[in-house]
């Protein structure tokens, strides 16, 4: 007899069915539609899961048993992370993840169906077009600026002046650069009630983050501690929540300056 681990990982259909039922009980027709397969092809996986007491059939619907839900709730985050790492293995192997707390690394699977933005050399210092288009549709913005880009500062000032809620966390070096060379933009932010600026005062340098109600843009430094213009862009709701939670984590204990 298969072990529980073998039951999940050795069959793609069993695994996907369990992950689907984590959302709630489903009829056979709903399973067919959601998984895009015929019911005949699902009869054996369903039988196997029922024999392992991971699946039950009640009131014309299939649902996870208590132990089935427990197993699936723990297996899905692992599967999601594996999918994320498999998607761009070379990218993740070259990233310095030490500045991201372990509890957020365990949630990397929440980044979902992201795109990896790698601009051509001629566009290296321009903001991604997809980013510019998406931020114009946002109603609030949370951002960690770990490296200086003057376009961010002027864009955030303009959007805050239009009534959009802006919260920005800067490293001390970026904040010092703004105070020395960008007094006009700093003054604009100081005079806008819905602009909030914090300075990060801890040792490690966090990744660059822009998260709104529309998208997440994530810039993780490489292992040499440099920003190499390779960004993650995701529109998945789980990614937006991940980015918001990470931003708030970095804000805790930081100093509010505006």
PDB file of C-alpha atoms in Angstrom:
ATOM      1  CA  UNK A   1       0.000   0.000   0.000  1.00  0.00           C
ATOM      2  CA  UNK A   2       1.184   3.507  -0.810  1.00  0.00           C
ATOM      3  CA  UNK A   3       2.159   5.939   1.917  1.00  0.00           C
ATOM      4  CA  UNK A   4       0.329   9.255   2.262  1.00  0.00           C
ATOM      5  CA  UNK A   5       3.275  11.044   0.620  1.00  0.00           C
ATOM      6  CA  UNK A   6       3.195   8.641  -2.332  1.00  0.00           C
ATOM      7  CA  UNK A   7      -0.575   9.062  -2.633  1.00  0.00           C
ATOM      8  CA  UNK A   8      -0.162  12.810  -3.157  1.00  0.00           C
ATOM      9  CA  UNK A   9       3.124  13.211  -5.001  1.00  0.00           C
ATOM     10  CA  UNK A  10       3.082  10.113  -7.241  1.00  0.00           C
ATOM     11  CA  UNK A  11      -0.112  11.068  -9.073  1.00  0.00           C
ATOM     12  CA  UNK A  12      -0.718  14.480 -10.619  1.00  0.00           C
ATOM     13  CA  UNK A  13      -4.480  13.872 -10.807  1.00  0.00           C
ATOM     14  CA  UNK A  14      -4.759  12.874  -7.148  1.00  0.00           C
ATOM     15  CA  UNK A  15      -2.694  15.861  -6.108  1.00  0.00           C
ATOM     16  CA  UNK A  16      -4.651  18.362  -8.204  1.00  0.00           C
ATOM     17  CA  UNK A  17      -7.969  16.904  -7.020  1.00  0.00           C
ATOM     18  CA  UNK A  18      -6.962  17.275  -3.379  1.00  0.00           C
ATOM     19  CA  UNK A  19      -5.807  20.847  -3.989  1.00  0.00           C
ATOM     20  CA  UNK A  20      -9.106  21.601  -5.748  1.00  0.00           C
ATOM     21  CA  UNK A  21     -11.174  20.177  -2.895  1.00  0.00           C
ATOM     22  CA  UNK A  22      -9.226  22.341  -0.463  1.00  0.00           C
ATOM     23  CA  UNK A  23     -11.392  25.162  -1.864  1.00  0.00           C
ATOM     24  CA  UNK A  24     -14.550  23.281  -0.856  1.00  0.00           C
ATOM     25  CA  UNK A  25     -16.762  20.308  -1.729  1.00  0.00           C
ATOM     26  CA  UNK A  26     -17.380  19.698  -5.440  1.00  0.00           C
ATOM     27  CA  UNK A  27     -19.762  17.596  -7.532  1.00  0.00           C
ATOM     28  CA  UNK A  28     -18.346  15.276 -10.196  1.00  0.00           C
ATOM     29  CA  UNK A  29     -19.442  17.780 -12.854  1.00  0.00           C
ATOM     30  CA  UNK A  30     -17.625  20.618 -11.083  1.00  0.00           C
ATOM     31  CA  UNK A  31     -14.489  18.492 -10.819  1.00  0.00           C
ATOM     32  CA  UNK A  32     -14.650  17.730 -14.548  1.00  0.00           C
ATOM     33  CA  UNK A  33     -15.026  21.419 -15.398  1.00  0.00           C
ATOM     34  CA  UNK A  34     -12.394  22.740 -12.991  1.00  0.00           C
ATOM     35  CA  UNK A  35      -9.777  20.129 -13.876  1.00  0.00           C
ATOM     36  CA  UNK A  36     -10.596  20.005 -17.582  1.00  0.00           C
ATOM     37  CA  UNK A  37     -10.770  16.209 -17.683  1.00  0.00           C
ATOM     38  CA  UNK A  38     -13.431  13.553 -18.200  1.00  0.00           C
ATOM     39  CA  UNK A  39     -15.007  11.993 -15.133  1.00  0.00           C
ATOM     40  CA  UNK A  40     -14.038   8.541 -16.406  1.00  0.00           C
ATOM     41  CA  UNK A  41     -10.346   9.496 -16.081  1.00  0.00           C
ATOM     42  CA  UNK A  42     -10.966  10.618 -12.476  1.00  0.00           C
ATOM     43  CA  UNK A  43     -12.752   7.495 -11.265  1.00  0.00           C
ATOM     44  CA  UNK A  44      -9.541   5.643 -10.297  1.00  0.00           C
ATOM     45  CA  UNK A  45      -7.912   8.624  -8.471  1.00  0.00           C
ATOM     46  CA  UNK A  46     -11.160   9.179  -6.549  1.00  0.00           C
ATOM     47  CA  UNK A  47     -11.340   5.499  -5.616  1.00  0.00           C
ATOM     48  CA  UNK A  48      -7.720   5.525  -4.420  1.00  0.00           C
ATOM     49  CA  UNK A  49      -8.209   8.633  -2.286  1.00  0.00           C
ATOM     50  CA  UNK A  50     -11.365   7.166  -0.734  1.00  0.00           C
ATOM     51  CA  UNK A  51      -9.525   3.938   0.097  1.00  0.00           C
ATOM     52  CA  UNK A  52      -6.844   6.021   1.858  1.00  0.00           C
ATOM     53  CA  UNK A  53      -9.600   7.799   3.854  1.00  0.00           C
ATOM     54  CA  UNK A  54      -8.540  11.131   2.359  1.00  0.00           C
ATOM     55  CA  UNK A  55     -11.777  11.682   0.460  1.00  0.00           C
ATOM     56  CA  UNK A  56     -15.453  11.272   1.327  1.00  0.00           C
ATOM     57  CA  UNK A  57     -18.670  11.499  -0.700  1.00  0.00           C
ATOM     58  CA  UNK A  58     -21.590  13.269   0.992  1.00  0.00           C
ATOM     59  CA  UNK A  59     -24.749  14.913  -0.354  1.00  0.00           C
ATOM     60  CA  UNK A  60     -23.770  14.406  -4.019  1.00  0.00           C
ATOM     61  CA  UNK A  61     -20.393  16.083  -3.454  1.00  0.00           C
ATOM     62  CA  UNK A  62     -16.813  14.976  -2.907  1.00  0.00           C
ATOM     63  CA  UNK A  63     -14.835  16.602  -0.119  1.00  0.00           C
ATOM     64  CA  UNK A  64     -11.663  16.057   1.853  1.00  0.00           C
ATOM     65  CA  UNK A  65     -11.862  14.060   5.051  1.00  0.00           C
ATOM     66  CA  UNK A  66     -10.433  15.569   8.231  1.00  0.00           C
ATOM     67  CA  UNK A  67      -7.086  13.859   7.684  1.00  0.00           C
ATOM     68  CA  UNK A  68      -7.266  14.635   3.967  1.00  0.00           C
ATOM     69  CA  UNK A  69      -7.623  18.349   4.703  1.00  0.00           C
ATOM     70  CA  UNK A  70      -4.774  18.246   7.214  1.00  0.00           C
ATOM     71  CA  UNK A  71      -2.461  16.563   4.708  1.00  0.00           C
ATOM     72  CA  UNK A  72      -3.465  18.846   1.824  1.00  0.00           C
ATOM     73  CA  UNK A  73      -3.154  22.077   3.811  1.00  0.00           C
ATOM     74  CA  UNK A  74       0.462  21.168   4.538  1.00  0.00           C
ATOM     75  CA  UNK A  75       1.271  19.786   1.084  1.00  0.00           C
ATOM     76  CA  UNK A  76      -0.028  22.700  -1.002  1.00  0.00           C
ATOM     77  CA  UNK A  77       2.475  25.367   0.185  1.00  0.00           C
ATOM     78  CA  UNK A  78       5.315  22.942  -0.575  1.00  0.00           C
ATOM     79  CA  UNK A  79       3.923  22.268  -4.046  1.00  0.00           C
ATOM     80  CA  UNK A  80       3.443  25.988  -4.714  1.00  0.00           C
ATOM     81  CA  UNK A  81       7.049  26.774  -3.727  1.00  0.00           C
ATOM     82  CA  UNK A  82       8.356  23.949  -5.926  1.00  0.00           C
ATOM     83  CA  UNK A  83       6.374  25.338  -8.865  1.00  0.00           C
ATOM     84  CA  UNK A  84       7.804  28.813  -8.250  1.00  0.00           C
ATOM     85  CA  UNK A  85      11.401  27.579  -8.040  1.00  0.00           C
ATOM     86  CA  UNK A  86      11.009  25.284 -11.068  1.00  0.00           C
ATOM     87  CA  UNK A  87       9.684  28.143 -13.181  1.00  0.00           C
ATOM     88  CA  UNK A  88      12.957  30.154 -13.105  1.00  0.00           C
ATOM     89  CA  UNK A  89      15.556  28.001 -11.382  1.00  0.00           C
ATOM     90  CA  UNK A  90      18.539  30.069 -12.544  1.00  0.00           C
ATOM     91  CA  UNK A  91      16.948  33.264 -11.257  1.00  0.00           C
ATOM     92  CA  UNK A  92      16.229  31.928  -7.772  1.00  0.00           C
ATOM     93  CA  UNK A  93      19.643  30.264  -7.533  1.00  0.00           C
ATOM     94  CA  UNK A  94      21.283  33.662  -8.073  1.00  0.00           C
ATOM     95  CA  UNK A  95      19.161  35.580  -5.517  1.00  0.00           C
ATOM     96  CA  UNK A  96      20.180  36.611  -1.997  1.00  0.00           C
ATOM     97  CA  UNK A  97      17.136  35.615   0.057  1.00  0.00           C
ATOM     98  CA  UNK A  98      18.707  36.271   3.465  1.00  0.00           C
ATOM     99  CA  UNK A  99      17.039  39.682   3.824  1.00  0.00           C
ATOM    100  CA  UNK A 100      13.615  38.066   3.401  1.00  0.00           C
ATOM    101  CA  UNK A 101      12.442  36.574   6.725  1.00  0.00           C
ATOM    102  CA  UNK A 102      12.146  32.794   6.740  1.00  0.00           C
ATOM    103  CA  UNK A 103       8.393  32.902   7.310  1.00  0.00           C
ATOM    104  CA  UNK A 104       8.008  34.845   4.060  1.00  0.00           C
ATOM    105  CA  UNK A 105      10.386  32.535   2.183  1.00  0.00           C
ATOM    106  CA  UNK A 106       8.073  29.691   3.178  1.00  0.00           C
ATOM    107  CA  UNK A 107       5.263  31.639   1.502  1.00  0.00           C
ATOM    108  CA  UNK A 108       7.057  32.234  -1.811  1.00  0.00           C
ATOM    109  CA  UNK A 109       4.519  29.988  -3.505  1.00  0.00           C
ATOM    110  CA  UNK A 110       2.015  32.827  -3.048  1.00  0.00           C
ATOM    111  CA  UNK A 111       3.777  34.781  -5.793  1.00  0.00           C
ATOM    112  CA  UNK A 112       1.639  32.702  -8.138  1.00  0.00           C
ATOM    113  CA  UNK A 113       1.818  33.032 -11.911  1.00  0.00           C
ATOM    114  CA  UNK A 114       4.434  35.783 -12.009  1.00  0.00           C
ATOM    115  CA  UNK A 115       6.407  37.197 -14.927  1.00  0.00           C
ATOM    116  CA  UNK A 116      10.161  37.745 -14.783  1.00  0.00           C
ATOM    117  CA  UNK A 117      10.965  41.126 -16.314  1.00  0.00           C
ATOM    118  CA  UNK A 118      14.414  41.305 -17.914  1.00  0.00           C
ATOM    119  CA  UNK A 119      14.743  44.551 -19.915  1.00  0.00           C
ATOM    120  CA  UNK A 120      16.967  44.962 -22.934  1.00  0.00           C
ATOM    121  CA  UNK A 121      20.140  46.972 -22.444  1.00  0.00           C
ATOM    122  CA  UNK A 122      18.652  50.101 -24.044  1.00  0.00           C
ATOM    123  CA  UNK A 123      15.742  50.020 -21.536  1.00  0.00           C
ATOM    124  CA  UNK A 124      17.824  49.135 -18.486  1.00  0.00           C
ATOM    125  CA  UNK A 125      17.176  52.398 -16.623  1.00  0.00           C
ATOM    126  CA  UNK A 126      13.556  52.849 -17.673  1.00  0.00           C
ATOM    127  CA  UNK A 127      10.603  51.743 -15.556  1.00  0.00           C
ATOM    128  CA  UNK A 128       8.900  48.637 -17.054  1.00  0.00           C
ATOM    129  CA  UNK A 129       5.960  49.569 -19.302  1.00  0.00           C
ATOM    130  CA  UNK A 130       3.698  47.035 -17.591  1.00  0.00           C
ATOM    131  CA  UNK A 131       4.578  48.625 -14.237  1.00  0.00           C
ATOM    132  CA  UNK A 132       3.817  52.172 -15.400  1.00  0.00           C
ATOM    133  CA  UNK A 133       0.488  51.089 -16.909  1.00  0.00           C
ATOM    134  CA  UNK A 134      -0.539  49.172 -13.785  1.00  0.00           C
ATOM    135  CA  UNK A 135       0.421  51.768 -11.203  1.00  0.00           C
ATOM    136  CA  UNK A 136      -1.805  54.354 -12.898  1.00  0.00           C
ATOM    137  CA  UNK A 137      -4.789  52.117 -12.043  1.00  0.00           C
ATOM    138  CA  UNK A 138      -3.840  51.695  -8.377  1.00  0.00           C
ATOM    139  CA  UNK A 139      -5.704  53.305  -5.488  1.00  0.00           C
ATOM    140  CA  UNK A 140      -2.937  52.828  -2.901  1.00  0.00           C
ATOM    141  CA  UNK A 141       0.793  52.130  -3.020  1.00  0.00           C
ATOM    142  CA  UNK A 142       3.227  50.562  -0.561  1.00  0.00           C
ATOM    143  CA  UNK A 143       6.869  50.592  -1.564  1.00  0.00           C
ATOM    144  CA  UNK A 144      10.300  49.687  -0.248  1.00  0.00           C
ATOM    145  CA  UNK A 145      13.022  51.678  -2.029  1.00  0.00           C
ATOM    146  CA  UNK A 146      16.283  49.872  -1.368  1.00  0.00           C
ATOM    147  CA  UNK A 147      18.083  51.555  -4.264  1.00  0.00           C
ATOM    148  CA  UNK A 148      17.678  55.043  -5.666  1.00  0.00           C
ATOM    149  CA  UNK A 149      15.637  55.647  -8.819  1.00  0.00           C
ATOM    150  CA  UNK A 150      14.531  59.283  -9.298  1.00  0.00           C
ATOM    151  CA  UNK A 151      11.530  58.232 -11.386  1.00  0.00           C
ATOM    152  CA  UNK A 152       9.968  56.509  -8.376  1.00  0.00           C
ATOM    153  CA  UNK A 153      10.188  59.604  -6.221  1.00  0.00           C
ATOM    154  CA  UNK A 154       8.585  61.968  -8.745  1.00  0.00           C
ATOM    155  CA  UNK A 155       5.920  59.380  -9.644  1.00  0.00           C
ATOM    156  CA  UNK A 156       4.967  58.798  -6.015  1.00  0.00           C
ATOM    157  CA  UNK A 157       4.809  62.554  -5.371  1.00  0.00           C
ATOM    158  CA  UNK A 158       2.518  63.058  -8.362  1.00  0.00           C
ATOM    159  CA  UNK A 159       0.208  60.219  -7.337  1.00  0.00           C
ATOM    160  CA  UNK A 160       0.047  61.340  -3.704  1.00  0.00           C
ATOM    161  CA  UNK A 161      -0.945  64.832  -4.858  1.00  0.00           C
ATOM    162  CA  UNK A 162      -3.906  63.199  -6.651  1.00  0.00           C
ATOM    163  CA  UNK A 163      -5.164  61.709  -3.374  1.00  0.00           C
ATOM    164  CA  UNK A 164      -3.685  58.220  -3.682  1.00  0.00           C
ATOM    165  CA  UNK A 165      -2.448  56.801  -0.370  1.00  0.00           C
ATOM    166  CA  UNK A 166       1.334  56.383  -0.518  1.00  0.00           C
ATOM    167  CA  UNK A 167       3.528  54.597   2.046  1.00  0.00           C
ATOM    168  CA  UNK A 168       7.248  54.432   1.263  1.00  0.00           C
ATOM    169  CA  UNK A 169      10.040  52.761   3.231  1.00  0.00           C
ATOM    170  CA  UNK A 170      13.569  53.941   2.396  1.00  0.00           C
ATOM    171  CA  UNK A 171      16.954  52.639   3.399  1.00  0.00           C
ATOM    172  CA  UNK A 172      19.082  55.190   5.236  1.00  0.00           C
ATOM    173  CA  UNK A 173      21.372  55.681   2.225  1.00  0.00           C
ATOM    174  CA  UNK A 174      18.418  56.403  -0.093  1.00  0.00           C
ATOM    175  CA  UNK A 175      16.907  58.794   2.453  1.00  0.00           C
ATOM    176  CA  UNK A 176      20.236  60.621   2.768  1.00  0.00           C
ATOM    177  CA  UNK A 177      20.442  60.971  -1.022  1.00  0.00           C
ATOM    178  CA  UNK A 178      16.954  62.458  -1.157  1.00  0.00           C
ATOM    179  CA  UNK A 179      17.713  64.971   1.613  1.00  0.00           C
ATOM    180  CA  UNK A 180      20.890  66.088  -0.123  1.00  0.00           C
ATOM    181  CA  UNK A 181      19.880  66.178  -3.793  1.00  0.00           C
ATOM    182  CA  UNK A 182      16.086  66.134  -4.090  1.00  0.00           C
ATOM    183  CA  UNK A 183      14.799  68.786  -1.711  1.00  0.00           C
ATOM    184  CA  UNK A 184      11.944  69.789  -4.031  1.00  0.00           C
ATOM    185  CA  UNK A 185      10.431  66.271  -4.188  1.00  0.00           C
ATOM    186  CA  UNK A 186      10.987  65.825  -0.453  1.00  0.00           C
ATOM    187  CA  UNK A 187       9.178  69.087   0.210  1.00  0.00           C
ATOM    188  CA  UNK A 188       6.231  67.982  -1.933  1.00  0.00           C
ATOM    189  CA  UNK A 189       5.851  64.784   0.071  1.00  0.00           C
ATOM    190  CA  UNK A 190       6.073  66.664   3.372  1.00  0.00           C
ATOM    191  CA  UNK A 191       3.085  68.806   2.384  1.00  0.00           C
ATOM    192  CA  UNK A 192       0.782  65.928   1.405  1.00  0.00           C
ATOM    193  CA  UNK A 193      -1.280  64.350   4.204  1.00  0.00           C
ATOM    194  CA  UNK A 194      -1.694  60.979   2.461  1.00  0.00           C
ATOM    195  CA  UNK A 195       2.070  60.437   1.963  1.00  0.00           C
ATOM    196  CA  UNK A 196       3.896  58.446   4.657  1.00  0.00           C
ATOM    197  CA  UNK A 197       7.653  57.948   4.545  1.00  0.00           C
ATOM    198  CA  UNK A 198       9.666  55.639   6.816  1.00  0.00           C
ATOM    199  CA  UNK A 199      13.381  54.956   7.138  1.00  0.00           C
ATOM    200  CA  UNK A 200      14.569  51.376   7.569  1.00  0.00           C
ATOM    201  CA  UNK A 201      17.205  51.254  10.292  1.00  0.00           C
ATOM    202  CA  UNK A 202      18.239  47.614  10.380  1.00  0.00           C
ATOM    203  CA  UNK A 203      21.427  45.960   9.132  1.00  0.00           C
ATOM    204  CA  UNK A 204      20.283  43.919   6.162  1.00  0.00           C
ATOM    205  CA  UNK A 205      18.998  45.608   3.006  1.00  0.00           C
ATOM    206  CA  UNK A 206      15.453  44.507   2.089  1.00  0.00           C
ATOM    207  CA  UNK A 207      14.414  43.773  -1.490  1.00  0.00           C
ATOM    208  CA  UNK A 208      12.750  46.478  -3.535  1.00  0.00           C
ATOM    209  CA  UNK A 209       8.964  46.249  -3.340  1.00  0.00           C
ATOM    210  CA  UNK A 210       6.086  48.064  -4.981  1.00  0.00           C
ATOM    211  CA  UNK A 211       2.733  46.592  -4.016  1.00  0.00           C
ATOM    212  CA  UNK A 212      -0.674  48.074  -4.770  1.00  0.00           C
ATOM    213  CA  UNK A 213      -4.238  46.834  -5.042  1.00  0.00           C
ATOM    214  CA  UNK A 214      -3.395  45.858  -8.655  1.00  0.00           C
ATOM    215  CA  UNK A 215       0.101  44.312  -8.765  1.00  0.00           C
ATOM    216  CA  UNK A 216       3.322  43.382  -6.987  1.00  0.00           C
ATOM    217  CA  UNK A 217       6.752  44.333  -8.352  1.00  0.00           C
ATOM    218  CA  UNK A 218       9.577  42.609  -6.468  1.00  0.00           C
ATOM    219  CA  UNK A 219      13.295  43.334  -6.938  1.00  0.00           C
ATOM    220  CA  UNK A 220      15.531  40.890  -5.060  1.00  0.00           C
ATOM    221  CA  UNK A 221      19.263  41.609  -5.018  1.00  0.00           C
ATOM    222  CA  UNK A 222      21.613  38.996  -6.453  1.00  0.00           C
ATOM    223  CA  UNK A 223      24.160  37.162  -4.317  1.00  0.00           C
ATOM    224  CA  UNK A 224      26.712  39.890  -5.009  1.00  0.00           C
ATOM    225  CA  UNK A 225      24.372  42.360  -3.306  1.00  0.00           C
ATOM    226  CA  UNK A 226      23.538  44.183  -6.531  1.00  0.00           C
ATOM    227  CA  UNK A 227      20.326  45.085  -8.286  1.00  0.00           C
ATOM    228  CA  UNK A 228      20.598  43.518 -11.739  1.00  0.00           C
ATOM    229  CA  UNK A 229      17.309  44.869 -13.179  1.00  0.00           C
ATOM    230  CA  UNK A 230      15.541  41.511 -13.033  1.00  0.00           C
ATOM    231  CA  UNK A 231      12.110  42.024 -11.464  1.00  0.00           C
ATOM    232  CA  UNK A 232       9.174  39.819 -10.577  1.00  0.00           C
ATOM    233  CA  UNK A 233       5.748  41.115 -11.585  1.00  0.00           C
ATOM    234  CA  UNK A 234       2.583  39.391 -10.359  1.00  0.00           C
ATOM    235  CA  UNK A 235      -1.098  40.275 -10.439  1.00  0.00           C
ATOM    236  CA  UNK A 236      -2.282  37.325  -8.316  1.00  0.00           C
ATOM    237  CA  UNK A 237      -4.257  38.248  -5.184  1.00  0.00           C
ATOM    238  CA  UNK A 238      -2.049  35.979  -3.074  1.00  0.00           C
ATOM    239  CA  UNK A 239       1.059  37.823  -4.324  1.00  0.00           C
ATOM    240  CA  UNK A 240      -0.442  41.195  -3.419  1.00  0.00           C
ATOM    241  CA  UNK A 241      -1.155  39.955   0.117  1.00  0.00           C
ATOM    242  CA  UNK A 242       2.365  38.521   0.394  1.00  0.00           C
ATOM    243  CA  UNK A 243       3.878  41.843  -0.684  1.00  0.00           C
ATOM    244  CA  UNK A 244       1.687  43.850   1.695  1.00  0.00           C
ATOM    245  CA  UNK A 245       2.538  41.598   4.639  1.00  0.00           C
ATOM    246  CA  UNK A 246       6.265  41.812   3.843  1.00  0.00           C
ATOM    247  CA  UNK A 247       6.109  45.606   3.560  1.00  0.00           C
ATOM    248  CA  UNK A 248       4.369  45.906   6.939  1.00  0.00           C
ATOM    249  CA  UNK A 249       6.990  43.584   8.437  1.00  0.00           C
ATOM    250  CA  UNK A 250       9.767  45.922   7.329  1.00  0.00           C
ATOM    251  CA  UNK A 251       7.870  49.003   8.536  1.00  0.00           C
ATOM    252  CA  UNK A 252       7.662  47.618  12.086  1.00  0.00           C
ATOM    253  CA  UNK A 253      10.381  49.286  14.130  1.00  0.00           C
ATOM    254  CA  UNK A 254      11.290  51.720  11.335  1.00  0.00           C
ATOM    255  CA  UNK A 255      11.332  55.473  11.889  1.00  0.00           C
ATOM    256  CA  UNK A 256       8.608  57.614  10.357  1.00  0.00           C
ATOM    257  CA  UNK A 257      10.109  60.764   8.874  1.00  0.00           C
ATOM    258  CA  UNK A 258       7.148  62.149   6.898  1.00  0.00           C
TER     259      UNK A 258
END
